[in-house]
Coordinates of N, CA, C and O in Angstrom, one line a residue:
M1 N 118.6 87.8 102.4 CA 118.4 88.5 101.1 C 117.6 89.8 101.4 O 116.8 89.9 102.4
Q2 N 117.7 90.8 100.5 CA 117.0 92.0 100.5 C 116.5 92.4 99.2 O 117.1 92.1 98.1
L3 N 115.3 93.0 99.1 CA 114.7 93.5 97.9 C 114.3 95.0 98.2 O 113.6 95.3 99.2
K4 N 114.9 95.9 97.4 CA 114.6 97.3 97.7 C 114.2 98.0 96.3 O 114.9 97.7 95.3
G5 N 113.2 98.9 96.3 CA 112.9 99.6 95.1 C 111.5 100.1 95.1 O 110.7 99.9 96.0
P6 N 111.2 100.9 94.1 CA 109.8 101.6 94.0 C 108.7 100.6 93.5 O 109.0 99.6 92.9
E7 N 107.5 101.0 93.9 CA 106.3 100.3 93.5 C 105.3 101.3 93.0 O 105.2 102.4 93.5
L8 N 104.5 100.9 92.0 CA 103.4 101.7 91.6 C 102.1 100.8 91.6 O 102.1 99.7 91.1
G9 N 101.0 101.3 92.2 CA 99.8 100.5 92.3 C 98.5 101.2 92.0 O 98.5 102.4 91.9
L10 N 97.5 100.4 92.0 CA 96.1 100.9 91.8 C 95.3 100.4 93.0 O 95.4 99.3 93.4
H11 N 94.3 101.2 93.4 CA 93.4 100.9 94.5 C 92.0 101.0 94.0 O 91.6 101.9 93.3
W12 N 91.1 100.0 94.4 CA 89.7 100.0 94.1 C 88.9 99.8 95.3 O 89.3 98.9 96.2
Q13 N 87.8 100.5 95.5 CA 86.9 100.3 96.6 C 85.5 100.4 96.2 O 85.1 101.3 95.4
S14 N 84.7 99.4 96.7 CA 83.3 99.4 96.3 C 82.5 100.4 97.0 O 82.9 100.9 98.1
Q15 N 81.3 100.7 96.5 CA 80.3 101.4 97.4 C 79.8 100.5 98.5 O 79.8 99.2 98.3
S16 N 79.5 101.0 99.6 CA 79.1 100.2 100.7 C 77.8 99.6 100.5 O 76.8 100.2 100.0
W17 N 77.6 98.3 100.8 CA 76.3 97.6 100.8 C 75.9 97.4 102.3 O 76.2 96.4 102.9
G18 N 75.3 98.5 102.8 CA 75.0 98.4 104.3 C 76.3 98.5 105.0 O 77.2 99.3 104.8
P19 N 76.5 97.5 105.9 CA 77.8 97.4 106.7 C 79.0 96.8 105.9 O 80.1 96.8 106.5
Y20 N 78.8 96.3 104.7 CA 79.8 95.6 104.0 C 80.4 96.4 102.9 O 79.8 97.3 102.2
S21 N 81.7 96.2 102.6 CA 82.5 96.8 101.5 C 83.6 95.9 101.1 O 84.1 95.1 101.8
L22 N 84.0 96.2 99.8 CA 85.1 95.4 99.2 C 86.2 96.3 98.8 O 86.0 97.5 98.4
E23 N 87.5 95.9 98.9 CA 88.6 96.7 98.5 C 89.6 95.8 97.7 O 89.7 94.6 98.0
A24 N 90.4 96.4 96.8 CA 91.5 95.6 96.2 C 92.6 96.5 95.8 O 92.4 97.7 95.5
D25 N 93.8 96.0 95.9 CA 95.0 96.7 95.5 C 95.9 95.8 94.6 O 95.9 94.6 94.8
A26 N 96.5 96.4 93.6 CA 97.5 95.7 92.8 C 98.7 96.6 92.7 O 98.6 97.8 92.3
L27 N 99.9 96.1 93.0 CA 101.1 96.9 92.9 C 102.2 96.1 92.1 O 102.4 94.9 92.2
L28 N 102.9 96.9 91.3 CA 104.0 96.4 90.4 C 105.3 97.1 90.8 O 105.3 98.4 90.9
G29 N 106.3 96.4 91.1 CA 107.6 97.0 91.5 C 108.7 96.4 90.6 O 108.7 95.3 90.1
L30 N 109.8 97.2 90.4 CA 111.0 96.8 89.8 C 112.1 97.0 90.9 O 112.5 98.1 91.1
Q31 N 112.5 95.9 91.5 CA 113.3 96.1 92.7 C 114.7 95.4 92.6 O 114.9 94.5 91.8
D32 N 115.6 95.9 93.4 CA 117.0 95.4 93.3 C 117.2 94.4 94.4 O 116.9 94.6 95.6
Y33 N 117.7 93.2 94.0 CA 117.9 92.1 94.9 C 119.4 92.1 95.3 O 120.3 92.3 94.5
S34 N 119.6 91.8 96.6 CA 121.0 91.6 97.1 C 121.1 90.5 98.2 O 120.2 90.4 99.0
S35 N 122.2 89.8 98.1 CA 122.4 88.7 99.1 C 123.9 88.5 99.3 O 124.6 88.5 98.2
A36 N 124.4 88.4 100.5 CA 125.8 88.2 100.7 C 126.2 86.8 100.1 O 127.4 86.7 99.7
E37 N 125.3 85.9 100.1 CA 125.7 84.5 99.6 C 125.6 84.4 98.1 O 126.4 83.7 97.5
S38 N 124.5 85.0 97.5 CA 124.3 84.8 96.1 C 124.5 86.0 95.2 O 124.3 85.8 94.0
G39 N 124.8 87.1 95.7 CA 125.1 88.3 94.8 C 123.9 89.2 94.6 O 123.0 89.3 95.4
R40 N 124.0 90.0 93.5 CA 123.0 91.0 93.3 C 122.3 90.8 91.9 O 122.8 90.1 91.0
M41 N 121.0 91.3 91.8 CA 120.3 91.2 90.6 C 119.4 92.5 90.6 O 118.7 92.8 91.6
N42 N 119.4 93.2 89.5 CA 118.7 94.5 89.4 C 117.4 94.4 88.7 O 117.2 93.5 87.8
R43 N 116.5 95.3 89.0 CA 115.2 95.4 88.3 C 114.4 94.1 88.3 O 114.0 93.6 87.3
V44 N 114.3 93.5 89.5 CA 113.5 92.2 89.6 C 112.0 92.6 89.6 O 111.6 93.4 90.5
P45 N 111.2 92.0 88.7 CA 109.7 92.3 88.7 C 109.1 91.7 90.0 O 109.4 90.6 90.4
N46 N 108.2 92.5 90.6 CA 107.6 92.1 91.8 C 106.1 92.5 91.7 O 105.8 93.7 91.4
I47 N 105.2 91.6 92.0 CA 103.7 91.9 91.9 C 103.0 91.5 93.2 O 103.2 90.4 93.6
D48 N 102.3 92.4 93.7 CA 101.4 92.2 94.9 C 100.0 92.4 94.5 O 99.6 93.3 93.8
T49 N 99.1 91.6 95.1 CA 97.7 91.9 95.1 C 97.1 91.7 96.5 O 97.6 90.9 97.3
R50 N 96.1 92.5 96.9 CA 95.5 92.4 98.2 C 94.0 92.6 98.0 O 93.5 93.6 97.4
W51 N 93.2 91.7 98.5 CA 91.8 91.7 98.3 C 91.2 91.6 99.7 O 91.5 90.7 100.5
R52 N 90.2 92.5 100.0 CA 89.7 92.6 101.4 C 88.2 92.8 101.4 O 87.7 93.5 100.6
A53 N 87.5 92.0 102.2 CA 86.1 92.2 102.5 C 85.9 92.7 103.9 O 86.4 92.0 104.8
F54 N 85.2 93.8 104.1 CA 85.1 94.4 105.4 C 83.6 94.4 105.8 O 82.7 94.6 105.0
R55 N 83.4 94.4 107.2 CA 82.1 94.6 107.8 C 82.3 95.6 108.9 O 83.3 95.5 109.7
A56 N 81.4 96.6 109.0 CA 81.4 97.6 110.1 C 80.3 97.3 111.0 O 79.1 97.2 110.6
P57 N 80.6 97.1 112.3 CA 79.5 96.9 113.3 C 78.6 98.2 113.3 O 79.0 99.3 113.2
S58 N 77.3 97.9 113.5 CA 76.3 99.0 113.4 C 76.5 100.0 114.4 O 76.1 101.2 114.3
N59 N 77.0 99.7 115.6 CA 77.2 100.6 116.7 C 78.6 101.2 116.8 O 78.8 101.9 117.7
Q60 N 79.5 100.8 115.9 CA 80.9 101.2 116.0 C 81.4 101.5 114.6 O 82.2 100.7 114.1
L61 N 80.9 102.5 113.9 CA 81.2 102.7 112.5 C 82.6 103.1 112.2 O 83.1 103.1 111.1
Q62 N 83.4 103.5 113.3 CA 84.8 103.8 113.1 C 85.6 102.5 112.9 O 86.8 102.6 112.6
W63 N 85.1 101.4 113.2 CA 85.8 100.1 113.2 C 85.3 99.3 112.0 O 84.1 99.3 111.7
Q64 N 86.2 98.5 111.5 CA 85.8 97.5 110.5 C 86.7 96.2 110.7 O 87.8 96.3 111.2
Y65 N 86.1 95.1 110.3 CA 86.9 93.9 110.4 C 86.4 93.0 109.2 O 85.4 93.2 108.6
G66 N 87.2 92.0 108.9 CA 86.8 91.1 107.8 C 87.8 90.0 107.5 O 88.4 89.4 108.4
L67 N 88.0 89.8 106.2 CA 88.9 88.7 105.7 C 89.7 89.2 104.5 O 89.1 90.0 103.7
A68 N 90.9 88.9 104.4 CA 91.8 89.4 103.3 C 92.6 88.3 102.7 O 93.1 87.4 103.3
L69 N 92.8 88.4 101.3 CA 93.6 87.5 100.6 C 94.8 88.3 100.0 O 94.5 89.3 99.2
H70 N 96.0 87.9 100.3 CA 97.2 88.6 99.7 C 98.0 87.7 98.8 O 98.2 86.5 99.2
T71 N 98.4 88.1 97.7 CA 99.3 87.3 96.9 C 100.6 88.1 96.6 O 100.5 89.4 96.6
H72 N 101.7 87.4 96.5 CA 103.0 88.1 96.3 C 103.9 87.2 95.3 O 103.9 86.0 95.5
A73 N 104.5 87.9 94.4 CA 105.4 87.1 93.4 C 106.6 87.9 93.2 O 106.6 89.1 92.8
N74 N 107.8 87.3 93.3 CA 109.1 87.8 92.9 C 109.5 86.9 91.7 O 109.7 85.7 91.8
F75 N 109.8 87.6 90.6 CA 110.3 86.9 89.4 C 111.8 87.0 89.3 O 112.3 87.9 88.5
L76 N 112.5 86.2 90.0 CA 114.0 86.3 90.1 C 114.6 85.5 89.0 O 115.6 84.8 89.3
R77 N 114.2 85.6 87.8 CA 114.8 84.9 86.7 C 116.1 85.6 86.3 O 116.3 86.8 86.5
G78 N 117.0 84.9 85.8 CA 118.3 85.4 85.4 C 119.4 84.9 86.2 O 119.3 84.0 87.1
T79 N 120.6 85.5 86.1 CA 121.8 85.1 86.8 C 122.3 86.3 87.6 O 122.4 87.4 87.1
S80 N 122.7 86.0 88.9 CA 123.1 87.1 89.8 C 124.6 87.5 89.5 O 125.2 86.8 88.7
S81 N 125.1 88.5 90.2 CA 126.4 89.0 90.0 C 127.5 87.9 90.4 O 128.6 88.0 90.0
L82 N 127.1 86.9 91.2 CA 128.0 85.9 91.6 C 127.8 84.6 90.8 O 128.3 83.5 91.2
G83 N 126.9 84.6 89.8 CA 126.7 83.5 88.9 C 125.7 82.5 89.3 O 125.6 81.4 88.8
F84 N 124.8 82.9 90.3 CA 123.7 82.0 90.7 C 122.5 82.2 89.9 O 122.2 83.4 89.6
V85 N 121.8 81.2 89.5 CA 120.6 81.3 88.7 C 119.4 81.4 89.6 O 119.2 80.7 90.6
G86 N 118.5 82.4 89.3 CA 117.4 82.7 90.1 C 116.1 81.9 89.8 O 116.1 81.1 88.8
Y87 N 115.1 82.1 90.5 CA 113.8 81.3 90.3 C 112.7 82.2 90.9 O 112.9 83.1 91.7
D88 N 111.5 81.8 90.5 CA 110.3 82.5 91.0 C 109.9 82.1 92.4 O 110.1 81.0 92.8
R89 N 109.4 83.1 93.2 CA 109.0 82.9 94.5 C 107.5 83.4 94.6 O 107.3 84.6 94.3
L90 N 106.6 82.6 95.0 CA 105.2 82.9 95.0 C 104.5 82.7 96.4 O 104.8 81.6 97.0
S91 N 103.8 83.6 96.9 CA 103.1 83.5 98.2 C 101.6 83.7 98.0 O 101.2 84.6 97.3
T92 N 100.8 83.0 98.8 CA 99.4 83.2 98.9 C 99.1 83.2 100.4 O 99.4 82.2 101.1
Q93 N 98.4 84.2 100.9 CA 98.2 84.3 102.4 C 96.8 84.8 102.7 O 96.3 85.7 102.0
W94 N 96.2 84.2 103.7 CA 94.9 84.6 104.2 C 95.1 85.4 105.5 O 95.8 84.8 106.4
W95 N 94.5 86.5 105.6 CA 94.7 87.4 106.8 C 93.3 87.8 107.4 O 92.3 87.8 106.8
L96 N 93.4 88.1 108.7 CA 92.3 88.6 109.4 C 92.5 90.1 109.7 O 93.3 90.5 110.6
P97 N 91.9 91.1 108.9 CA 92.2 92.5 109.0 C 91.3 93.2 109.9 O 90.1 92.9 110.0
V98 N 91.8 94.2 110.6 CA 91.0 95.1 111.4 C 91.4 96.6 111.1 O 92.5 96.8 110.9
R99 N 90.4 97.5 111.0 CA 90.7 98.9 110.7 C 89.9 99.8 111.7 O 88.8 99.6 112.0
W100 N 90.6 100.9 112.0 CA 90.1 102.0 112.8 C 90.3 103.3 112.1 O 91.5 103.4 111.5
Q101 N 89.4 104.2 112.0 CA 89.6 105.5 111.4 C 88.9 106.5 112.2 O 87.8 106.3 112.7
S102 N 89.5 107.7 112.3 CA 89.0 108.8 113.0 C 87.9 109.5 112.1 O 87.7 109.2 111.0
V103 N 87.2 110.5 112.7 CA 86.2 111.2 112.0 C 86.8 112.5 111.5 O 87.8 113.0 111.9
G104 N 86.1 113.2 110.5 CA 86.5 114.4 110.0 C 87.2 114.3 108.6 O 87.4 113.2 108.1
D105 N 87.5 115.4 108.0 CA 88.1 115.4 106.6 C 89.5 114.9 106.6 O 89.9 114.1 105.7
Q106 N 90.3 115.2 107.6 CA 91.7 114.7 107.6 C 91.8 113.5 108.6 O 92.3 113.6 109.7
R107 N 91.4 112.4 108.1 CA 91.2 111.2 108.9 C 92.5 110.5 109.1 O 93.3 110.3 108.1
W108 N 92.8 110.0 110.3 CA 93.8 109.0 110.6 C 93.2 107.6 110.4 O 92.0 107.4 110.8
I109 N 94.0 106.7 109.8 CA 93.5 105.4 109.5 C 94.6 104.4 110.0 O 95.8 104.5 109.7
V110 N 94.2 103.4 110.8 CA 95.1 102.4 111.3 C 94.6 101.0 110.9 O 93.5 100.7 111.2
D111 N 95.4 100.3 110.1 CA 95.0 99.0 109.6 C 96.0 98.0 110.3 O 97.2 98.3 110.4
A112 N 95.4 96.9 110.8 CA 96.3 95.8 111.3 C 95.7 94.5 110.8 O 94.6 94.4 110.5
G113 N 96.6 93.5 110.8 CA 96.2 92.2 110.3 C 97.0 91.1 111.0 O 98.1 91.3 111.3
W114 N 96.3 89.9 111.1 CA 97.0 88.7 111.7 C 96.9 87.6 110.7 O 95.8 87.3 110.1
L115 N 98.0 86.9 110.4 CA 98.0 85.9 109.4 C 97.2 84.6 109.9 O 97.5 84.1 111.1
L116 N 96.3 84.2 109.1 CA 95.6 82.9 109.4 C 96.3 81.7 108.8 O 96.5 80.7 109.5
W117 N 96.8 81.8 107.6 CA 97.4 80.7 106.9 C 98.1 81.3 105.6 O 97.6 82.1 105.0
G118 N 99.3 80.7 105.3 CA 100.0 81.1 104.1 C 100.7 80.0 103.5 O 101.1 79.0 104.2
E119 N 100.9 80.1 102.2 CA 101.7 79.1 101.4 C 102.7 79.8 100.6 O 102.4 80.7 99.8
H120 N 104.0 79.4 100.7 CA 105.1 80.0 99.9 C 105.7 78.9 99.0 O 106.1 77.8 99.5
V121 N 105.7 79.2 97.7 CA 106.2 78.2 96.7 C 107.5 78.8 96.1 O 107.6 79.9 95.6
S122 N 108.6 78.0 96.2 CA 109.9 78.4 95.6 C 110.1 77.4 94.4 O 110.2 76.2 94.6
R123 N 110.2 78.0 93.2 CA 110.3 77.1 92.0 C 111.8 76.9 91.7 O 112.3 77.4 90.7
L124 N 112.4 76.0 92.6 CA 113.8 75.7 92.5 C 114.1 75.0 91.2 O 115.3 75.1 90.7
S125 N 113.2 74.3 90.6 CA 113.5 73.6 89.4 C 113.8 74.5 88.2 O 114.4 74.1 87.2
Q126 N 113.5 75.8 88.3 CA 113.9 76.8 87.3 C 115.4 77.1 87.4 O 115.9 77.5 86.4
A127 N 116.0 76.9 88.5 CA 117.4 77.2 88.7 C 118.2 76.0 88.2 O 119.3 76.1 87.7
S128 N 117.7 74.7 88.5 CA 118.5 73.5 88.1 C 117.5 72.4 88.1 O 116.7 72.2 89.0
S129 N 117.7 71.5 87.1 CA 116.9 70.3 87.0 C 117.2 69.3 88.2 O 116.5 68.3 88.4
R130 N 118.3 69.5 88.9 CA 118.6 68.6 90.1 C 117.7 68.9 91.2 O 117.5 68.1 92.1
F131 N 117.0 70.1 91.2 CA 116.1 70.4 92.4 C 114.7 70.3 92.0 O 114.3 70.3 90.8
Q132 N 113.9 70.1 93.0 CA 112.4 70.1 92.9 C 111.8 71.3 93.5 O 112.4 71.9 94.4
D133 N 110.7 71.8 93.0 CA 110.0 72.9 93.6 C 109.6 72.5 95.0 O 109.3 71.3 95.3
V134 N 109.5 73.5 95.9 CA 109.2 73.2 97.3 C 108.2 74.2 97.8 O 108.1 75.4 97.4
T135 N 107.2 73.7 98.6 CA 106.1 74.5 99.1 C 106.2 74.5 100.6 O 106.3 73.4 101.3
H136 N 106.1 75.7 101.2 CA 106.1 75.8 102.7 C 104.8 76.4 103.2 O 104.2 77.2 102.5
T137 N 104.5 76.1 104.4 CA 103.3 76.7 105.1 C 103.7 77.7 106.1 O 104.6 77.5 106.9
Q138 N 103.0 78.9 106.1 CA 103.3 80.0 107.0 C 102.1 80.2 107.9 O 100.9 80.2 107.4
R139 N 102.3 80.2 109.2 CA 101.1 80.3 110.2 C 101.2 81.5 111.1 O 100.2 81.7 111.9
K140 N 102.3 82.2 111.2 CA 102.4 83.3 112.1 C 102.9 84.6 111.4 O 103.8 84.5 110.6
G141 N 102.1 85.7 111.5 CA 102.5 86.9 110.9 C 101.6 88.0 111.3 O 100.5 87.8 111.9
A142 N 102.0 89.3 111.1 CA 101.2 90.4 111.4 C 101.6 91.6 110.5 O 102.7 91.6 110.0
Y143 N 100.7 92.6 110.4 CA 101.1 93.8 109.7 C 100.3 95.0 110.4 O 99.3 94.8 111.0
V144 N 100.9 96.2 110.2 CA 100.4 97.4 110.7 C 100.6 98.5 109.6 O 101.7 98.6 109.1
R145 N 99.5 99.2 109.3 CA 99.6 100.3 108.3 C 98.9 101.5 108.9 O 97.8 101.5 109.4
I146 N 99.7 102.7 108.9 CA 99.2 103.9 109.5 C 99.2 104.9 108.3 O 100.2 105.1 107.6
S147 N 98.1 105.7 108.2 CA 98.0 106.7 107.1 C 97.1 107.8 107.6 O 96.4 107.7 108.6
Q148 N 97.2 109.0 106.9 CA 96.3 110.1 107.1 C 95.8 110.7 105.8 O 96.7 110.8 104.9
K149 N 94.5 111.0 105.7 CA 94.0 111.5 104.4 C 93.9 113.1 104.5 O 93.5 113.6 105.5
F150 N 94.3 113.7 103.4 CA 94.3 115.1 103.2 C 93.5 115.5 102.0 O 93.7 114.9 100.9
I151 N 92.5 116.4 102.1 CA 91.8 116.9 101.0 C 92.5 118.1 100.4 O 92.7 119.1 101.1
T152 N 92.8 118.0 99.0 CA 93.5 119.1 98.4 C 92.7 119.5 97.1 O 91.7 118.8 96.7
S153 N 93.1 120.5 96.4 CA 92.5 120.9 95.2 C 92.7 119.9 94.1 O 92.0 119.9 93.1
Q154 N 93.7 119.1 94.2 CA 94.0 118.0 93.2 C 93.4 116.7 93.5 O 93.6 115.7 92.8
G155 N 92.7 116.6 94.6 CA 92.1 115.3 95.0 C 92.5 115.0 96.5 O 92.8 115.9 97.3
E156 N 92.5 113.7 96.8 CA 92.7 113.2 98.1 C 94.1 112.5 98.2 O 94.3 111.6 97.5
L157 N 94.9 113.0 99.1 CA 96.3 112.4 99.3 C 96.3 111.7 100.6 O 95.7 112.1 101.6
E158 N 96.9 110.5 100.6 CA 97.0 109.7 101.8 C 98.4 109.1 102.0 O 98.7 108.0 101.5
P159 N 99.3 109.8 102.7 CA 100.6 109.3 103.0 C 100.5 108.1 103.9 O 99.6 108.1 104.8
Y160 N 101.3 107.0 103.8 CA 101.2 105.9 104.6 C 102.5 105.2 104.9 O 103.5 105.4 104.1
A161 N 102.6 104.4 105.9 CA 103.7 103.5 106.2 C 103.1 102.2 106.6 O 102.2 102.1 107.4
R162 N 103.7 101.1 106.1 CA 103.2 99.8 106.4 C 104.3 98.8 106.7 O 105.4 98.8 106.0
W163 N 104.2 98.1 107.8 CA 105.2 97.2 108.2 C 104.6 95.8 108.3 O 103.5 95.6 108.9
T164 N 105.3 94.8 107.8 CA 104.7 93.4 107.7 C 105.8 92.5 108.3 O 107.0 92.6 107.9
W165 N 105.4 91.5 109.1 CA 106.3 90.5 109.6 C 105.6 89.1 109.4 O 104.4 88.9 109.7
V166 N 106.4 88.1 108.9 CA 106.0 86.8 108.8 C 107.1 85.9 109.4 O 108.2 86.0 109.1
D167 N 106.6 84.9 110.3 CA 107.6 84.1 111.0 C 108.1 82.9 110.1 O 107.6 82.7 108.9
D168 N 109.1 82.2 110.6 CA 109.6 81.0 109.9 C 108.4 80.1 109.5 O 107.5 79.9 110.2
S169 N 108.6 79.5 108.3 CA 107.6 78.5 107.8 C 107.9 77.1 108.5 O 108.8 77.0 109.3
N170 N 107.1 76.1 108.1 CA 107.4 74.8 108.5 C 108.7 74.3 107.7 O 109.1 74.9 106.8
V171 N 109.2 73.1 108.1 CA 110.4 72.6 107.5 C 110.0 71.5 106.5 O 109.1 70.6 106.8
Q172 N 110.6 71.5 105.4 CA 110.4 70.4 104.4 C 111.8 69.7 104.1 O 112.8 70.3 104.2
I173 N 111.7 68.4 103.8 CA 112.9 67.6 103.5 C 112.9 67.4 102.0 O 111.9 66.9 101.4
M174 N 114.0 67.9 101.3 CA 114.1 67.7 99.9 C 115.3 66.7 99.6 O 116.1 66.5 100.5
H175 N 115.4 66.2 98.4 CA 116.5 65.4 97.9 C 117.0 66.1 96.6 O 116.3 66.2 95.7
A176 N 118.3 66.4 96.7 CA 118.9 67.1 95.5 C 120.3 66.4 95.3 O 121.1 66.4 96.2
A177 N 120.5 66.0 94.1 CA 121.8 65.3 93.7 C 122.2 64.2 94.7 O 123.4 64.1 95.1
G178 N 121.2 63.5 95.1 CA 121.4 62.3 96.0 C 121.6 62.7 97.5 O 121.9 61.8 98.3
Q179 N 121.4 64.0 97.8 CA 121.6 64.4 99.2 C 120.3 64.8 99.8 O 119.4 65.3 99.1
R180 N 120.2 64.7 101.1 CA 119.0 65.1 101.9 C 119.2 66.5 102.3 O 120.2 66.9 102.9
V181 N 118.2 67.4 101.9 CA 118.4 68.8 102.2 C 117.2 69.3 103.0 O 116.0 69.0 102.7
V182 N 117.4 70.0 104.1 CA 116.4 70.6 104.9 C 116.1 72.0 104.4 O 117.0 72.8 104.2
S183 N 114.8 72.3 104.2 CA 114.4 73.5 103.6 C 113.3 74.2 104.4 O 112.4 73.5 104.9
Y184 N 113.3 75.5 104.5 CA 112.3 76.3 105.1 C 112.4 77.7 104.7 O 113.4 78.2 104.2
E185 N 111.2 78.5 104.7 CA 111.2 79.9 104.4 C 111.5 80.7 105.6 O 110.7 80.6 106.6
P186 N 112.6 81.4 105.7 CA 112.9 82.1 107.0 C 112.0 83.3 107.3 O 111.3 83.8 106.4
E187 N 112.1 83.7 108.5 CA 111.4 84.9 109.0 C 111.7 86.1 108.1 O 112.8 86.2 107.7
N188 N 110.7 86.9 107.8 CA 111.0 88.1 106.9 C 110.2 89.2 107.4 O 109.1 89.1 108.0
T189 N 110.7 90.4 107.1 CA 110.0 91.7 107.4 C 110.0 92.5 106.2 O 110.9 92.4 105.3
R190 N 109.0 93.5 106.1 CA 108.9 94.3 104.9 C 108.4 95.7 105.4 O 107.4 95.8 106.2
L191 N 109.0 96.7 104.9 CA 108.6 98.1 105.2 C 108.2 98.8 103.8 O 109.0 98.8 102.9
Q192 N 107.0 99.4 103.8 CA 106.6 100.1 102.6 C 106.2 101.5 103.1 O 105.4 101.7 104.0
V193 N 106.7 102.5 102.4 CA 106.3 103.9 102.6 C 105.9 104.6 101.3 O 106.6 104.4 100.3
G194 N 104.8 105.2 101.3 CA 104.3 105.8 100.0 C 103.2 106.8 100.2 O 102.9 107.2 101.3
V195 N 102.6 107.2 99.1 CA 101.5 108.1 99.1 C 100.4 107.5 98.1 O 100.7 107.1 97.0
K196 N 99.2 107.5 98.6 CA 98.0 107.1 97.7 C 97.3 108.4 97.3 O 97.0 109.2 98.1
W197 N 97.0 108.5 96.0 CA 96.4 109.7 95.5 C 95.1 109.3 94.8 O 95.1 108.5 93.8
R198 N 94.0 109.9 95.3 CA 92.7 109.7 94.7 C 92.4 111.0 94.0 O 92.0 112.0 94.6
F199 N 92.6 111.0 92.6 CA 92.4 112.3 91.9 C 91.0 112.5 91.4 O 90.2 111.6 91.4
R200 N 90.7 113.8 91.1 CA 89.4 114.2 90.7 C 89.3 114.4 89.2 O 90.3 114.9 88.6

């Protein structure tokens, strides 16, 4: 399956408390779903949140590390172009993030993260009463985000590119319509390209 489309988000960052800082992002997208097996669905609501707590070592202020909580929701309600009924997909993931940034006004910033633990819930019961909701565990993943900040008369612009990879989940055994079904969340990748604008 593929989801493609625009997102609009808000970013919040706390004032630093010594070496510590907090950040949060919330993004809303309306994306187009497509799958060779189940068809197409347009303008699917998609919500992401990312919460991060960072600490900067006292002798290496260009580096930060910490803990991050990411949530992701696809609201695939409705019927696809091939007549399949959709359902909500919800993810909660804990990450270990690391950040490096250069010095100066036009700073380069590189963010990376390693997945500690994730849970993915597919609400299959919304598609049919014959199915039960299924929960999978995700244990392998990584992301990289590269950006550069520019100071302009309109504020601070930060073009960025972010790539995320999450490996296959564990396998679950379900029973549907009297049959034994093997279920897992397959490996997935995601590419996001955009601009963050901090206006004055």
